[in-house]
C-alpha positions as CSV (number, residue, x, y, z in Angstrom):
1,M,0.0,0.0,0.0
2,Q,2.8,2.4,0.9
3,D,4.6,1.6,-2.3
4,T,1.5,2.5,-4.3
5,I,1.1,5.8,-2.5
6,D,4.8,6.6,-3.1
7,Q,4.4,5.7,-6.7
8,V,1.3,8.0,-7.1
9,K,3.3,10.8,-5.4
10,E,6.2,10.4,-7.8
11,T,3.8,10.4,-10.7
12,I,2.1,13.6,-9.5
13,V,5.4,15.3,-9.0
14,E,6.7,14.2,-12.4
15,E,3.5,15.5,-14.1
16,A,3.7,18.8,-12.2
17,N,7.3,19.2,-13.1
18,S,6.6,18.4,-16.8
19,I,3.8,21.0,-16.8
20,L,6.0,23.6,-15.1
21,D,8.8,22.9,-17.4
22,Y,6.6,23.3,-20.5
23,K,8.4,25.8,-22.7
24,F,6.9,28.5,-24.8
25,V,9.2,28.9,-27.7
26,F,9.1,32.2,-29.7
27,S,12.3,31.6,-31.6
28,E,15.5,29.7,-31.5
29,E,17.0,32.1,-29.0
30,I,13.9,33.2,-27.1
31,S,11.9,30.9,-24.9
32,I,10.4,30.7,-21.4
33,T,8.9,28.0,-19.3
34,L,5.6,28.1,-17.5
35,K,7.6,28.0,-14.2
36,G,9.4,31.2,-15.4
37,L,6.1,32.9,-16.1
38,I,4.8,32.0,-12.7
39,F,8.0,33.3,-11.1
40,I,7.7,36.6,-12.9
41,A,4.0,37.0,-11.9
42,I,4.8,36.3,-8.2
43,A,7.7,38.8,-8.4
44,L,5.4,41.5,-9.7
45,I,2.8,40.7,-7.1
46,I,5.3,40.9,-4.3
47,T,6.7,44.1,-5.7
48,S,3.2,45.6,-5.8
49,L,2.6,44.7,-2.2
50,I,5.9,46.2,-1.1
51,L,5.3,49.4,-3.0
52,N,1.8,49.8,-1.6
53,F,3.2,49.3,1.9
54,V,6.0,51.9,1.3
55,R,3.4,54.4,0.0
56,R,1.2,54.0,3.0
57,I,4.2,54.5,5.4
58,I,5.4,57.6,3.6
59,T,2.0,59.3,3.1
60,R,0.8,58.6,6.7
61,K,2.1,61.9,8.0
62,L,1.8,64.0,4.9
63,S,-0.8,66.7,4.4
64,N,-3.6,66.1,1.9
65,Q,-2.0,68.4,-0.7
66,D,1.5,66.9,-0.3
67,E,0.0,63.4,-0.3
68,R,-1.6,64.0,-3.7
69,K,1.7,65.2,-5.1
70,F,3.6,62.3,-3.7
71,I,1.0,59.7,-5.1
72,T,1.3,61.3,-8.5
73,L,5.1,61.1,-8.4
74,F,5.0,57.6,-6.9
75,S,3.0,56.4,-9.9
76,Y,5.9,57.2,-12.2
77,I,8.3,55.4,-9.8
78,R,5.9,52.4,-9.6
79,W,5.9,51.8,-13.4
80,F,9.7,52.2,-13.6
81,V,10.2,49.6,-10.7
82,F,7.7,47.2,-12.4
83,L,9.7,47.4,-15.6
84,I,13.0,46.7,-13.9
85,I,11.5,43.8,-11.9
86,F,10.0,42.4,-15.1
87,L,13.3,42.5,-16.9
88,V,15.2,41.0,-14.0
89,G,12.6,38.3,-13.6
90,M,12.8,37.3,-17.2
91,N,16.5,37.1,-17.1
92,T,16.3,35.1,-13.9
93,A,13.8,32.8,-15.5
94,G,16.3,32.0,-18.2
95,V,15.0,34.3,-20.9
96,N,17.7,35.8,-23.1
97,V,16.8,39.4,-22.6
98,T,19.4,40.6,-25.0
99,A,18.0,38.4,-27.7
100,V,14.5,39.8,-27.0
101,F,15.7,43.3,-27.5
102,A,17.6,42.4,-30.6
103,A,14.6,40.6,-32.1
104,S,12.2,43.4,-31.3
105,A,14.5,46.3,-32.2
106,A,12.6,47.3,-35.3
107,L,9.3,46.9,-33.5
108,L,10.6,49.0,-30.6
109,I,11.7,51.8,-32.9
110,G,8.3,51.8,-34.6
111,V,6.5,51.8,-31.2
112,G,8.9,54.5,-29.9
113,L,8.0,56.8,-32.8
114,A,4.3,56.1,-32.4
115,L,4.5,56.7,-28.7
116,Q,6.7,59.8,-28.9
117,T,3.9,62.1,-27.7
118,L,3.1,59.7,-24.9
119,F,6.7,59.9,-23.7
120,Q,6.7,63.6,-24.0
121,D,3.6,63.7,-21.8
122,I,5.2,61.5,-19.2
123,I,8.4,63.5,-19.0
124,S,6.4,66.7,-18.9
125,G,4.4,65.3,-16.0
126,I,7.7,64.7,-14.1
127,F,8.9,68.2,-14.9
128,I,5.6,69.6,-13.6
129,L,6.0,67.9,-10.2
130,V,9.7,68.7,-9.9
131,D,9.3,72.3,-11.0
132,K,6.1,72.8,-9.0
133,S,4.8,75.2,-11.6
134,V,1.3,73.7,-11.3
135,H,-0.4,72.2,-8.2
136,V,-3.7,70.5,-7.5
137,G,-6.2,73.3,-6.9
138,D,-4.5,75.9,-9.0
139,I,-6.5,77.9,-11.6
140,I,-4.6,77.8,-14.9
141,E,-5.1,79.3,-18.3
142,L,-3.8,77.3,-21.3
143,E,-4.6,78.0,-25.0
144,G,-7.4,80.3,-23.9
145,K,-9.0,77.6,-21.7
146,V,-9.3,78.3,-17.9
147,G,-9.8,75.6,-15.3
148,R,-9.1,74.5,-11.8
149,V,-6.6,71.6,-11.6
150,L,-8.2,68.4,-10.2
151,D,-5.3,66.1,-10.5
152,I,-2.0,65.6,-12.3
153,R,-1.8,62.1,-13.7
154,L,0.9,60.0,-15.5
155,R,0.1,61.4,-18.9
156,T,-2.6,64.1,-18.5
157,T,-3.8,66.8,-16.2
158,R,-7.5,67.1,-15.4
159,A,-9.1,70.5,-14.8
160,V,-12.6,71.6,-14.4
161,T,-13.7,74.8,-16.2
162,I,-15.9,77.6,-15.1
163,D,-18.8,75.9,-16.9
164,N,-18.2,72.7,-14.9
165,K,-16.7,70.9,-17.9
166,V,-13.6,68.7,-17.5
167,L,-10.5,69.6,-19.5
168,V,-8.1,66.7,-20.1
169,I,-4.8,68.4,-20.9
170,P,-1.9,66.4,-22.3
171,N,1.1,67.3,-20.1
172,H,3.4,68.1,-23.0
173,L,1.3,71.2,-23.7
174,Y,2.8,72.8,-20.6
175,L,6.3,72.8,-22.3
176,T,5.2,73.9,-25.7
177,N,2.7,76.7,-24.7
178,I,2.6,79.7,-22.5
179,L,0.9,78.7,-19.2
180,F,-0.9,81.3,-17.0
181,N,-1.2,80.2,-13.4
182,W,-3.8,82.5,-11.9
183,T,-3.2,81.4,-8.3
184,E,0.6,81.0,-8.2
185,N,0.8,84.0,-5.9
186,G,-2.3,83.2,-3.9
187,V,-6.0,82.9,-4.5
188,E,-6.5,86.7,-5.1
189,T,-6.6,87.9,-8.7
190,R,-6.9,91.4,-10.2
191,E,-9.8,91.8,-12.6
192,S,-11.2,94.8,-14.5
193,V,-14.1,96.3,-16.5
194,D,-13.6,98.8,-19.3
195,V,-16.1,101.5,-20.2
196,G,-16.1,104.6,-22.4
197,V,-18.0,107.9,-21.9
198,A,-18.6,110.7,-24.3
199,Y,-16.3,113.7,-24.7
200,G,-17.3,116.5,-22.4
201,S,-18.4,114.2,-19.5
202,D,-17.4,115.0,-16.0
203,V,-14.4,112.7,-15.5
204,E,-14.4,113.1,-11.7
205,L,-18.0,112.1,-11.6
206,V,-17.3,109.1,-13.8
207,K,-14.4,108.1,-11.4
208,E,-16.7,108.4,-8.4
209,I,-19.5,106.3,-10.0
210,L,-17.1,103.5,-11.0
211,L,-15.5,103.4,-7.5
212,N,-18.9,103.4,-5.7
213,V,-20.2,100.6,-8.0
214,A,-17.1,98.5,-7.4
215,K,-17.0,99.0,-3.6
216,S,-20.7,98.2,-3.2
217,H,-20.3,94.7,-4.8
218,K,-20.2,92.2,-2.0
219,K,-17.8,89.8,-3.7
220,I,-15.1,92.5,-4.4
221,L,-12.4,92.7,-1.8
222,K,-12.1,95.8,0.3
223,V,-8.3,95.4,0.5
224,P,-6.7,96.2,-1.9
225,E,-9.3,98.9,-2.7
226,P,-10.7,99.1,-6.2
227,R,-9.1,101.7,-8.4
228,V,-10.1,103.6,-11.5
229,L,-7.7,104.3,-14.4
230,F,-8.2,106.9,-17.2
231,T,-6.8,104.7,-19.9
232,D,-7.2,106.6,-23.2
233,F,-8.5,109.5,-25.3
234,A,-10.1,107.4,-28.0
235,D,-11.7,108.4,-31.3
236,S,-15.2,108.6,-29.9
237,S,-14.9,108.2,-26.1
238,L,-12.9,108.8,-23.0
239,N,-11.9,105.3,-21.8
240,F,-11.8,104.2,-18.2
241,R,-11.0,101.0,-16.5
242,V,-12.1,100.0,-13.0
243,V,-9.7,97.5,-11.4
244,F,-10.7,95.3,-8.4
245,S,-9.6,92.1,-6.6
246,L,-11.4,88.8,-6.1
247,N,-10.6,85.8,-4.1
248,N,-12.3,83.4,-6.5
249,S,-11.3,83.8,-10.1
250,F,-14.1,81.5,-11.3
251,E,-16.6,84.1,-10.4
252,A,-14.9,86.9,-12.3
253,R,-17.2,87.0,-15.3
254,F,-20.3,87.1,-13.2
255,V,-18.9,89.9,-11.1
256,Q,-17.9,91.8,-14.3
257,S,-21.4,91.3,-15.6
258,D,-22.9,92.7,-12.4
259,L,-20.7,95.7,-12.6
260,R,-21.7,96.5,-16.2
261,F,-25.4,96.3,-15.3
262,E,-24.9,98.6,-12.4
263,I,-22.6,101.0,-14.3
264,D,-25.2,101.3,-17.1
265,R,-28.0,102.0,-14.6
266,V,-26.1,104.6,-12.7
267,F,-24.8,106.3,-15.8
268,R,-28.4,106.7,-17.1
269,E,-29.4,108.0,-13.7
270,K,-26.5,110.6,-13.6
271,K,-27.0,111.5,-17.3
272,V,-23.5,110.2,-18.2
273,T,-23.5,109.1,-21.9
274,I,-21.8,105.9,-23.2
275,P,-21.0,106.9,-26.8
276,F,-21.1,104.8,-30.0
277,P,-18.7,105.3,-32.9
278,Q,-19.7,108.3,-35.0
279,R,-18.3,109.7,-38.3
280,D,-19.0,113.0,-39.9
281,V,-19.7,112.7,-43.6
282,H,-19.2,115.8,-45.7
283,L,-20.8,116.0,-49.2
284,F,-19.5,118.4,-51.8
285,P,-21.5,119.2,-54.9
286,E,-19.9,118.4,-58.2
287,K,-18.5,121.4,-60.0
């Protein structure tokens, strides 16, 4: 009976070894056993568990903002570590890694050209984190689009616009375009409204009206105080600009609209005329 059991065990072991030793052959120089694939899979799983543990340890005492930055940077490191472990695992499993690279050189060149923009996005994402030119929560303007940054990912940055639409921005655009960061120096921004009045208007009265209108708006900051600039003697008007500060740039266009409504109302009340372009046409009779 014992001999039979031992024989069955040996048979099972032999069958298991034969299965594990089954070789996937891709060419004369490139092949890998099922045992090697299992080894690589286990190595990647263990690496993932270790990386997750390290991330939890490091982010435990970080603030929410710093934690988001670290997780974004950690995602780059994570993929790099996985690539290294994968290559080391293949080499340990007996795969001729050099032969793999040699056999796939042409393919890798084609893939590299096709993924050129992807690589630019990834490198740009690293530059964004290292340079700290953009942070989560910043209000940015890029190619005429304005949005508040939600997160910075491996390839793209997601931002929500004033209209509550999500912008998905490829990271390489940060390096190839001029970026305006509205909140780099803080949440306060300077906004303005332009208006023209007819020649002959009382400019001091106009200044007083514009200041009162700006100071009376509840969303305009008291410090720094709004200011009025006499900007130009134009062809048909005297041009003024009222400058004010807000602590929420997303509300700028609504505040500007409110000011224009109120300026128009007070101008009508005070008999201040907003001109429109006029031209004098002189007709001369034919001689």
